Amino acid sequence: MTEPATPYLRVDVARLHRTITGTAARAAGAGVSLRPHVKTHKCVEIARLQLDAGAIGITVATVGEAEVFARHGFDDVFVAYPLWLTDEAAARLREVAQHARLAIGVDSTEAAARAGSLLEGSGVEALVEVDCGRHRSGVRPSDAGALAVAAEEAGLPVRGVFTFPGHSYAPDALASSAEDESRALTAAVASLRESGLEPDVVSGGSTPSLAHSDTALLTELRPGVYVFGDAQQWELGTMAPSDIALTCRATVVSHAGGRLVLDSGSKALGADRAPYATGGGRLLDHPDARIVLLSEHHAVVDLGGAPLPPIGSRVDVVPNHVCNAVNLTDTLWADDGDALVPWSVSARGRNT
Amino acid sequence: MTEPATPYLRVDVARLHRTITGTAARAAGAGVSLRPHVKTHKCVEIARLQLDAGAIGITVATVGEAEVFARHGFDDVFVAYPLWLTDEAAARLREVAQHARLAIGVDSTEAAARAGSLLEGSGVEALVEVDCGRHRSGVRPSDAGALAVAAEEAGLPVRGVFTFPGHSYAPDALASSAEDESRALTAAVASLRESGLEPDVVSGGSTPSLAHSDTALLTELRPGVYVFGDAQQWELGTMAPSDIALTCRATVVSHAGGRLVLDSGSKALGADRAPYATGGGRLLDHPDARIVLLSEHHAVVDLGGAPLPPIGSRVDVVPNHVCNAVNLTDTLWADDGDALVPWSVSARGRNT
């Protein structure tokens, strides 16, 4: 097959299928619904594979992502974000709600009141976001009931509660973050009940903590990254290199200084580098290699003394954070073993 | 004026003009040519302002960027990158060379031989890249002459030498990196002369080191970031907040945990965080504020005890690294004081 010019993102379709069906089977076995976060791939073809494998709907982060997927026939969408609605955003959500069952996140009485007013009669529901330890957005679990009551009084029906245990992105926090999630959601459910409300949905999950999720409590899981994996999951120990389904194909452009210089810079891989990351990304077939310097169009690799692949040859780079890598390109190249098929990153750049 | 939905990138046109003309005047005063790196803005309107102010041509990083600007009439383009040419890339460069004076970077005999063969008769020239201390790409200065001879023998005419003093991106390295640049380029010029070649162009420059450039030696400067500035320049002390011409307008979506939560995440700002950065970005009008947590759609801000702007209000965020922020959007909104005019990021995502 003729390869595109590098750098480009390549999806290993066999690995993708294996992960999607395996994760769906584990969720089904645990009796919990799967609502994958499609911000990771922003790709209609992949979201369809997830639904075909049993996902009940999709999670998105923005109104723009909701629009793209609703337009492609996805009819159950949760915007897992504490939206502040302008009149224009509310009109766009009303349009989406004509075609899909739709819910949004809420974590303040101000935003709930505004959404209740601007979305009245649209059928859009809300989930109250609680903070379980990431300390990003979300109310304290004990405040969930009061916010839910305020939302309902403002005309915004509350479907349940959700959280994101994002502090799972740290070594040794995979299990403890899931315990935090369970504790926070238990308290949030109790808070709703004390306020006279019964949540239909108790939603959580993240790729690092997924195996530790309290599936007796949670009714749905919203992992995103699991679908591809990345160097963060590799380094956290949650996915093996042999599970990683997306790489950035890169060309060796130089051997300057006795090191490998690749054309996969931060404009192809993203510039994410978590505190626990061992470099700017990994090489799939060179586990000892590290990207020691990453600029916009250069990745300088220390190969740990191994022989340098020749100038002009190609290697597979694993981005640190796949969500940001995907958002940099318009096309994923799906490799099914026979051909490279272009899949559109339909929701790329849909930040609003 | 009606504002677009947040997050969006806003350009202060008055500041942009002031920086472009000021930098051009200083270069002219020092008798050195300016060839701005347009990877920073990827925007035809801004490149035209730079040429109007006296720039002799433009610098790009990729064949795709060269194509976009050549198509818009830019007729003097330098691809400051050690390209490894496929047949397809060579064909694209030949097409660009029909419309523009064109040069590419070279830092290995392998790439020089290939370019000489594939670009024969096209008129495309080369500049030999030397490493002056960034340790990214580029040959040792003393090897520049041998590589230049090899390139010319392969049929690739050598216009001169270039370097990028990227190690200027560190506190206290602004002047020393320019000294390294001067030393390396002096040695490279000597190496070419020893090989019987006389360079027409001696090219260098970076925004942090710009004021320290050896303009007696250098014939051209290639800064990129100077046009907008960003939090890196602010924190390096090379640009004041009042010079910063690009911000990300963001909405306060939450006060979770008593902090400011903005909708300008890493998918709007980029995830760059240099070792010297004090956070994930700055707030233009709150110099004591720091982005203490940045995820894809959340920027959590510690305001240092100042009162929180209300939920639903908007603030101006300064990205850490403006080049990567611009590459995430298709549109810059140019604010001339009267209206917001959309400027296309025409070369966004042109990595190949």
XYZ file of C-alpha atoms in Angstrom:
704
model
C 0.000 0.000 0.000
C 1.158 3.564 -0.693
C 1.769 5.435 2.513
C 0.735 9.047 3.086
C 3.393 11.660 3.764
C 4.672 11.680 7.342
C 3.855 12.540 10.032
C 0.406 10.931 9.955
C -1.720 9.053 12.462
C -2.237 5.361 11.760
C -4.908 3.230 13.429
C -4.367 -0.508 13.814
C -7.922 -1.670 13.117
C -7.443 -5.185 14.540
C -6.235 -3.779 17.855
C -9.012 -1.178 17.843
C -11.691 -3.857 17.412
C -10.130 -6.021 20.093
C -10.104 -3.219 22.657
C -13.598 -1.986 21.833
C -15.194 -5.416 22.045
C -13.153 -6.477 25.073
C -14.049 -3.377 27.067
C -17.700 -3.665 26.065
C -17.777 -7.303 27.133
C -16.272 -6.508 30.523
C -18.799 -3.713 31.103
C -21.679 -5.978 30.088
C -20.352 -8.709 32.353
C -20.318 -6.274 35.256
C -23.836 -5.097 34.449
C -22.818 -1.498 33.793
C -23.554 0.635 30.731
C -20.788 2.008 28.556
C -21.017 5.567 27.225
C -17.557 6.141 25.688
C -16.106 9.639 25.542
C -15.654 10.338 21.841
C -13.414 13.382 22.400
C -10.565 10.880 22.121
C -11.184 9.995 18.473
C -13.781 12.578 17.267
C -14.469 10.048 14.524
C -17.861 8.776 13.385
C -16.561 5.400 12.179
C -15.036 4.620 15.572
C -18.077 5.767 17.541
C -20.188 3.437 15.381
C -17.900 0.519 16.283
C -18.408 1.403 19.945
C -22.202 1.437 19.590
C -22.139 -1.781 17.569
C -20.238 -3.388 20.451
C -22.953 -2.378 22.904
C -22.361 1.193 24.059
C -25.660 2.848 25.068
C -24.692 6.267 23.739
C -21.779 8.658 23.597
C -20.133 11.244 25.806
C -18.829 14.520 24.374
C -17.178 17.598 25.875
C -18.623 20.427 23.797
C -21.762 21.575 22.022
C -19.835 21.377 18.751
C -18.982 17.716 19.282
C -22.636 17.020 20.129
C -23.690 18.682 16.869
C -21.280 16.671 14.731
C -22.302 13.312 16.161
C -26.045 14.107 16.230
C -25.798 15.089 12.578
C -24.361 11.638 11.893
C -27.302 9.915 13.564
C -26.047 9.415 17.121
C -29.221 9.733 19.160
C -28.075 9.580 22.793
C -25.508 12.207 23.741
C -24.187 13.438 27.090
C -22.135 16.653 27.194
C -20.033 15.860 30.282
C -19.097 19.472 30.906
C -20.465 22.281 33.086
C -21.640 24.405 30.161
C -22.319 28.103 30.548
C -25.012 28.687 27.955
C -25.171 31.727 25.753
C -28.372 32.226 23.784
C -26.559 30.883 20.737
C -25.299 27.767 22.549
C -28.803 27.104 23.871
C -30.254 27.370 20.367
C -27.666 24.885 19.112
C -28.489 22.460 21.944
C -32.197 22.778 21.175
C -31.447 21.781 17.607
C -29.398 18.755 18.744
C -32.235 17.782 21.079
C -34.562 17.520 18.072
C -32.537 14.538 16.930
C -31.027 13.025 20.070
C -31.705 12.324 23.711
C -29.457 14.945 25.265
C -28.024 15.739 28.677
C -25.518 18.314 29.897
C -23.388 18.693 33.008
C -24.065 21.286 35.679
C -22.022 22.269 38.729
C -23.413 25.652 39.818
C -26.813 27.129 40.582
C -26.009 30.016 38.217
C -25.469 27.716 35.242
C -28.431 25.516 36.236
C -30.784 28.496 36.417
C -29.599 29.772 33.072
C -29.883 26.373 31.397
C -33.326 25.811 32.911
C -34.510 29.094 31.481
C -32.881 28.853 28.034
C -33.652 25.167 27.463
C -37.215 25.118 28.789
C -39.367 22.583 26.974
C -36.436 21.225 24.940
C -36.244 17.893 26.742
C -32.580 18.449 27.588
C -31.710 16.949 30.967
C -28.818 17.496 33.351
C -26.399 15.459 35.411
C -24.942 17.107 38.477
C -21.146 17.008 38.433
C -19.389 16.166 41.662
C -15.685 16.435 42.422
C -14.210 13.134 43.591
C -10.615 14.286 43.994
C -9.453 15.686 40.668
C -10.328 19.175 41.941
C -11.227 20.468 38.508
C -14.965 21.104 38.182
C -17.876 19.652 40.173
C -19.559 20.389 43.488
C -18.863 18.670 46.780
C -20.844 15.418 46.921
C -22.831 16.653 49.907
C -23.972 19.672 47.859
C -25.274 17.574 44.961
C -28.832 17.337 46.300
C -29.257 21.077 46.785
C -27.957 21.780 43.272
C -30.212 19.092 41.797
C -33.233 20.634 43.506
C -32.245 24.094 42.248
C -31.876 22.741 38.708
C -35.251 21.031 38.759
C -36.886 24.142 40.193
C -35.308 26.124 37.344
C -36.932 23.757 34.866
C -33.924 21.535 34.134
C -34.736 17.867 34.808
C -31.931 16.028 36.620
C -31.090 12.564 35.355
C -28.456 11.798 37.941
C -24.883 12.492 38.997
C -21.484 12.150 37.359
C -17.825 12.544 38.180
C -14.445 12.162 36.501
C -11.729 10.518 38.597
C -8.997 12.263 36.627
C -6.535 11.954 39.493
C -6.246 8.356 38.261
C -3.581 9.794 35.955
C -0.755 9.187 38.411
C 1.325 6.164 39.284
C -0.222 4.116 42.109
C -3.520 6.037 41.971
C -5.394 3.649 39.674
C -7.250 1.882 42.482
C -7.372 4.699 45.024
C -8.945 7.141 42.553
C -11.690 4.576 41.872
C -12.250 4.312 45.630
C -12.514 8.109 45.808
C -14.965 7.999 42.936
C -17.102 5.391 44.686
C -17.100 7.336 47.956
C -18.013 10.630 46.263
C -20.781 9.152 44.138
C -22.216 7.267 47.133
C -22.378 10.553 49.039
C -23.859 12.372 46.047
C -26.585 9.746 45.640
C -27.367 10.036 49.356
C -27.502 13.814 49.038
C -29.992 13.592 46.174
C -32.153 11.137 48.110
C -32.126 13.385 51.176
C -33.445 16.095 48.854
C -36.202 13.794 47.673
C -34.669 12.943 44.285
C -33.754 9.514 42.956
C -30.922 9.461 40.385
C -31.430 7.250 37.346
C -27.809 7.550 36.320
C -24.620 7.333 38.415
C -21.811 7.939 35.954
C -18.051 7.783 36.255
C -14.963 6.107 34.930
C -11.630 6.951 33.384
C -9.303 4.728 31.399
C -6.626 4.365 34.130
C -9.163 3.551 36.868
C -11.529 1.516 34.683
C -10.615 -1.920 36.017
C -11.223 -0.692 39.567
C -14.595 0.997 39.011
C -17.299 0.278 41.580
C -19.713 -1.376 39.160
C -22.148 -2.201 41.964
C -22.718 1.550 42.390
C -22.068 3.029 38.934
C -24.709 2.645 36.269
C -22.485 3.873 33.442
C -18.810 4.266 32.537
C -17.376 6.984 30.279
C -13.781 6.064 29.364
C -12.266 7.717 26.303
C -8.582 6.921 25.828
C -9.022 3.130 26.158
C -10.009 2.923 22.506
C -6.471 3.717 21.296
C -4.183 3.808 24.302
C -1.144 6.082 24.400
C 2.204 6.511 26.103
C 0.491 7.728 29.274
C -1.453 4.457 29.579
C 1.702 2.522 28.740
C 3.661 4.310 31.445
C 0.833 4.047 33.982
C 0.770 0.309 33.309
C -2.881 0.252 32.261
C -2.234 -0.776 28.656
C 0.573 -2.810 27.124
C 2.378 -1.641 23.983
C 0.710 -4.530 22.153
C -2.703 -2.965 22.924
C -1.879 0.466 21.527
C -3.971 1.018 18.415
C -2.800 4.471 17.284
C 0.688 5.585 16.345
C 2.163 8.544 14.567
C 4.159 7.319 11.583
C 7.277 9.461 11.379
C 10.313 9.745 9.134
C 13.897 9.790 10.377
C 15.102 13.128 8.973
C 18.500 13.386 10.655
C 21.099 11.669 12.810
C 22.334 14.982 14.220
C 24.454 14.544 17.324
C 24.286 10.764 16.959
C 20.598 10.732 17.826
C 17.444 10.013 15.916
C 15.561 13.109 14.710
C 11.976 12.484 13.591
C 9.493 14.752 11.811
C 6.796 14.041 14.421
C 6.921 17.199 16.526
C 4.434 18.678 18.947
C 2.240 19.826 16.052
C 1.660 16.122 15.292
C 1.942 14.494 18.741
C 0.723 17.282 21.020
C 2.909 18.781 23.727
C 1.436 16.924 26.704
C 3.974 15.774 29.235
C 2.525 14.639 32.547
C 4.785 14.770 35.604
C 5.205 10.987 35.467
C 6.018 10.896 31.730
C 9.506 9.681 30.892
C 9.763 11.854 27.780
C 7.844 13.466 24.957
C 6.465 10.144 23.681
C 7.530 6.556 23.037
C 8.520 4.424 20.051
C 6.289 1.388 19.687
C 9.036 -0.963 18.550
C 11.845 0.490 20.680
C 10.688 0.280 24.311
C 13.979 1.659 25.627
C 13.827 4.761 23.427
C 12.722 8.138 24.776
C 11.855 11.410 23.039
C 14.218 13.696 24.917
C 13.445 16.897 23.020
C 10.178 17.778 21.324
C 9.646 20.923 19.301
C 7.028 21.747 16.708
C 8.464 19.604 13.914
C 11.304 17.694 15.571
C 11.291 14.766 17.979
C 14.819 13.989 19.125
C 15.073 10.401 20.323
C 17.611 8.811 22.611
C 17.678 5.171 21.526
C 19.599 4.010 24.554
C 22.620 2.980 22.528
C 20.720 0.883 19.966
C 21.707 1.276 16.290
C 19.979 4.223 14.606
C 17.393 3.385 11.924
C 18.644 4.984 8.698
C 17.760 8.492 7.565
C 14.643 8.228 5.427
C 13.245 5.172 7.239
C 9.995 5.300 9.174
C 9.103 4.484 12.771
C 5.913 4.338 14.852
C 5.696 6.944 17.606
C 3.239 6.627 20.480
C 1.963 10.064 21.547
C 1.870 10.809 25.254
C -1.796 11.882 25.178
C -3.724 10.548 22.226
C -6.736 12.895 22.542
C -4.605 15.949 21.828
C -2.697 14.204 19.031
C -5.913 13.257 17.215
C -7.239 16.815 17.530
C -4.281 18.039 15.435
C -5.202 16.219 12.259
C -8.164 15.979 9.901
C -7.564 12.354 8.944
C -6.795 9.071 10.685
C -5.416 6.348 8.416
C -7.086 3.057 9.323
C -4.820 0.111 8.565
C -6.795 -3.109 8.238
C -3.783 -5.093 7.038
C -4.699 -4.732 3.384
C -5.177 -1.027 2.879
C -4.956 2.354 4.531
C -8.434 3.862 4.631
C -8.934 7.552 5.516
C -11.280 8.170 8.440
C -12.291 11.764 8.997
C -11.699 13.385 12.388
C -15.098 14.991 11.960
C -15.161 16.842 15.280
C -11.580 18.099 15.172
C -11.251 21.558 16.664
C -14.894 21.666 17.805
C -14.064 23.473 21.022
C -17.232 25.548 21.249
C -19.556 43.895 18.397
C -20.956 40.361 18.752
C -18.363 37.999 20.101
C -17.833 34.470 18.791
C -18.383 31.534 21.121
C -15.493 30.872 23.503
C -12.791 29.718 23.509
C -11.505 31.657 20.492
C -8.230 33.368 19.612
C -8.340 37.152 19.424
C -5.647 39.280 17.793
C -5.115 42.855 18.951
C -4.412 44.457 15.583
C -2.898 47.647 16.989
C -0.365 45.693 19.029
C 0.341 43.404 16.072
C 1.125 46.371 13.807
C 3.300 47.982 16.466
C 5.407 44.836 16.935
C 5.735 44.094 13.231
C 6.829 47.603 12.306
C 9.035 47.994 15.360
C 10.915 44.757 14.751
C 11.268 45.547 11.047
C 12.656 48.984 11.858
C 15.218 47.566 14.267
C 16.361 44.985 11.716
C 16.644 47.640 9.024
C 18.564 49.880 11.401
C 21.027 47.068 12.043
C 21.364 46.362 8.322
C 20.052 42.825 8.546
C 17.243 41.234 6.545
C 14.112 39.911 8.203
C 12.589 36.624 7.048
C 9.902 35.929 9.668
C 8.908 32.361 10.469
C 5.224 32.159 9.561
C 4.653 28.869 11.401
C 3.660 31.072 14.326
C 0.572 32.538 12.656
C 0.095 30.419 9.478
C -1.972 33.363 8.282
C -1.724 35.110 4.921
C -2.975 38.481 6.221
C -0.259 38.622 8.865
C 2.522 37.506 6.518
C 1.470 40.328 4.178
C 1.802 42.835 7.018
C 5.304 41.508 7.635
C 6.295 41.900 3.978
C 4.705 45.347 3.833
C 6.909 46.327 6.779
C 10.032 45.252 4.917
C 10.540 41.510 5.346
C 12.462 40.062 2.371
C 10.544 36.794 2.345
C 9.173 34.171 4.671
C 10.392 31.136 6.572
C 8.266 27.992 6.851
C 8.798 24.572 8.453
C 7.072 22.228 6.011
C 6.381 21.675 2.327
C 2.681 22.154 3.064
C 3.262 25.593 4.565
C 5.392 26.518 1.540
C 2.555 25.463 -0.760
C -0.077 27.509 1.053
C 1.946 30.704 1.047
C 3.237 30.286 -2.514
C -0.362 29.816 -3.645
C -1.145 33.184 -2.037
C 1.608 34.921 -3.957
C 4.531 34.784 -1.563
C 7.506 34.485 -3.882
C 10.503 33.996 -1.590
C 10.239 31.017 0.745
C 12.780 29.197 2.911
C 11.843 25.819 4.401
C 14.055 25.941 7.505
C 13.954 22.205 8.068
C 16.183 19.262 7.126
C 13.659 17.711 4.753
C 13.861 14.072 3.725
C 12.334 14.143 0.258
C 10.018 11.469 -1.049
C 9.239 11.590 -4.760
C 5.910 13.156 -3.890
C 7.480 15.859 -1.671
C 9.994 16.658 -4.402
C 7.215 17.043 -6.947
C 5.392 19.417 -4.616
C 8.558 21.475 -4.089
C 9.107 21.653 -7.858
C 5.596 23.073 -8.188
C 6.269 25.670 -5.473
C 9.532 26.595 -7.208
C 7.549 27.511 -10.339
C 6.097 30.423 -8.386
C 8.661 31.293 -5.740
C 12.351 31.528 -5.059
C 12.757 28.498 -2.814
C 15.373 27.088 -0.463
C 15.361 24.126 1.915
C 17.484 23.092 4.874
C 19.942 20.224 4.767
C 21.971 18.612 7.548
C 23.135 15.263 6.134
C 24.884 14.044 3.017
C 22.113 11.439 2.567
C 19.373 14.087 2.397
C 21.546 16.398 0.290
C 22.244 13.681 -2.271
C 18.578 12.786 -2.467
C 17.458 16.409 -2.796
C 20.114 17.088 -5.409
C 18.869 14.179 -7.470
C 15.123 14.743 -7.064
C 15.219 18.541 -7.444
C 17.701 18.753 -10.322
C 17.011 21.700 -12.566
C 14.243 23.057 -10.327
C 16.195 26.054 -9.080
C 15.647 25.025 -5.456
C 18.656 25.931 -3.318
C 19.805 24.758 0.114
C 21.092 26.225 3.334
C 23.277 24.022 5.480
C 21.923 23.750 9.023
C 24.408 23.943 11.857
C 23.802 23.201 15.524
C 24.718 26.140 17.762
C 23.725 24.597 21.085
C 20.065 23.590 20.863
C 21.212 20.050 19.967
C 18.207 19.351 17.801
C 19.131 19.127 14.120
C 22.135 20.578 12.289
C 25.748 19.538 11.709
C 28.744 20.692 13.703
C 29.878 24.069 12.367
C 33.228 22.616 11.320
C 31.411 20.058 9.148
C 29.380 22.665 7.268
C 31.883 23.056 4.441
C 32.111 19.342 3.668
C 28.329 19.028 3.606
C 28.001 22.108 1.404
C 30.479 20.646 -1.067
C 28.629 17.319 -1.061
C 25.331 19.124 -1.694
C 26.720 21.143 -4.586
C 28.303 18.042 -6.078
C 24.903 16.342 -5.834
C 23.413 19.189 -7.837
C 21.909 21.162 -4.963
C 23.192 24.774 -4.986
C 24.093 26.040 -1.500
C 22.958 29.558 -0.648
C 24.534 29.672 2.791
C 24.196 28.486 6.371
C 21.533 28.722 9.046
C 20.988 27.855 12.679
C 18.283 28.142 15.320
C 19.463 29.188 18.787
C 16.501 27.483 20.429
C 18.337 27.127 23.708
C 17.456 30.818 24.085
C 14.222 29.482 25.599
C 15.597 29.442 29.143
C 15.997 32.084 31.791
C 19.364 33.857 31.582
C 20.188 32.305 28.176
C 18.946 35.175 26.016
C 22.376 36.689 25.479
C 24.517 33.558 25.811
C 22.507 31.678 23.178
C 23.084 34.563 20.764
C 26.803 34.346 21.525
C 26.696 30.608 20.795
C 24.876 31.381 17.573
C 27.508 33.903 16.536
C 30.345 31.502 17.351
C 28.773 28.596 15.462
C 27.904 30.644 12.380
C 31.375 32.199 12.319
C 32.875 28.705 12.329
C 30.415 27.498 9.686
C 31.255 30.414 7.398
C 34.961 29.660 7.871
C 34.324 25.998 7.090
C 32.555 26.877 3.843
C 35.358 29.246 2.835
C 37.960 26.579 3.553
C 35.983 24.380 1.172
C 36.087 27.090 -1.451
C 32.491 28.252 -1.037
C 31.269 31.725 -0.141
C 27.901 31.876 1.656
C 25.474 34.544 0.471
C 23.233 34.035 3.471
C 24.094 33.635 7.155
C 20.760 33.101 8.869
C 19.747 32.838 12.507
C 17.603 34.388 15.163
C 14.917 33.441 17.647
C 12.498 35.693 19.469
C 14.128 35.385 22.914
C 17.643 36.042 21.591
C 16.633 38.588 18.951
C 17.899 41.696 20.728
C 21.316 40.050 21.168
C 21.795 38.791 17.597
C 25.203 39.405 16.026
C 23.945 41.619 13.215
C 27.491 42.264 12.003
C 27.705 38.573 11.076
C 24.128 37.533 10.328
C 22.597 38.575 7.029
C 19.068 37.537 7.984
C 16.899 36.910 11.045
C 14.024 34.424 11.255
C 12.014 35.109 14.424
C 8.469 33.755 14.585
C 6.825 34.250 17.974
C 7.667 37.978 18.205
C 4.614 38.807 16.104
C 2.179 37.845 18.899
C 4.199 37.085 22.018
C 2.990 34.524 24.545
C 3.364 33.526 28.179
C 6.804 32.052 27.467
C 8.083 35.423 26.208
C 6.394 37.156 29.143
C 8.065 34.803 31.627
C 11.434 34.990 29.866
C 11.193 38.766 30.130
C 11.502 39.353 26.377
C 8.013 40.791 25.929
C 5.818 42.743 28.311
C 2.139 41.863 28.794
C 1.301 45.125 27.038
C 3.059 43.820 23.899
C 1.126 40.546 23.709
C -1.098 40.659 20.634
C -2.899 37.312 20.863
C -5.100 35.990 23.645
C -7.569 33.189 24.017
C -10.928 34.612 25.067
C -12.414 32.226 27.594
C -15.588 31.956 29.634
C -15.690 31.374 33.388
C -17.740 28.172 33.561
C -17.392 27.330 37.258
C -16.114 28.455 40.638
C -15.571 24.873 41.778
C -13.391 24.638 44.859
C -13.297 28.439 45.107
C -11.173 28.704 41.972
C -11.784 30.005 38.490
C -12.560 27.324 35.898
C -12.294 28.455 32.269
C -13.318 26.727 29.042
C -9.865 27.320 27.494
C -8.257 23.911 27.875
C -5.281 22.347 26.144
C -7.337 21.854 22.962
C -7.470 25.666 22.705
C -4.187 26.751 24.348
C -1.920 23.805 23.556
C -0.310 21.725 26.285
C 3.167 23.268 26.178
C 4.747 23.788 29.539
C 8.451 24.586 29.455
C 10.513 23.787 32.563
C 10.603 27.486 33.453
C 6.849 28.033 32.975
C 4.978 29.025 36.118
C 1.774 27.291 35.008
C -0.352 26.297 32.055
C -0.736 29.868 30.829
C -1.348 33.404 32.106
C -4.257 35.821 32.356
C -3.528 39.096 30.574
C -5.315 41.298 33.107
C -4.439 39.300 36.223
C -0.637 39.094 36.373
C -0.701 37.211 39.682
C -2.999 34.481 38.361
C -1.694 31.076 37.306
C -3.327 28.193 35.450
C -2.623 25.439 37.953
C -4.444 22.630 36.145
C -4.981 22.328 32.415
C -6.988 19.574 30.804
C -8.571 19.400 27.380
C -11.472 21.762 28.099
C -10.733 23.117 31.558
C -8.183 25.663 32.766
C -8.273 25.910 36.543
C -6.885 29.245 37.693
C -5.479 30.235 41.046
C -6.145 33.976 41.260
C -3.872 34.482 44.242
C -6.734 35.477 46.523
C -8.255 38.096 44.211
C -12.055 38.126 43.846
C -13.311 35.650 41.257
C -14.838 37.108 38.086
C -18.435 35.873 37.937
C -19.531 32.668 36.243
C -20.425 33.537 32.668
C -17.929 36.418 32.397
C -15.011 36.355 29.986
C -11.259 36.733 30.471
C -8.197 36.909 28.207
C -5.817 33.970 28.542
C -2.250 34.123 27.246
C -1.151 30.715 25.915
C 2.272 29.457 26.959
C 3.369 28.792 23.364
C 1.419 30.720 20.782
C 2.529 28.652 17.740
C 0.818 25.539 19.059
C -2.277 27.461 20.153
C -2.759 28.978 16.687
C -2.364 25.559 15.049
C -5.455 24.354 16.936
C -7.918 26.706 15.284
C -9.060 27.564 11.776
C -9.806 31.209 12.524
C -8.123 34.106 14.289
C -10.445 36.973 15.213
C -8.703 40.251 14.435
C -9.899 43.030 16.708
C -9.196 46.459 15.221
C -11.165 48.262 17.919
C -14.292 48.541 15.806
C -14.978 44.999 14.654
C -13.840 41.409 14.917
C -12.685 40.270 11.498
C -12.061 36.556 10.803
C -8.567 35.766 9.515
C -8.055 32.250 8.227
C -5.254 30.107 9.680
C -4.638 28.935 6.139
C -1.708 26.642 6.925
C -3.173 25.049 10.050
C -2.241 21.409 10.347
C 0.069 21.508 7.314
C 2.611 19.177 8.898
C 3.691 17.422 5.719
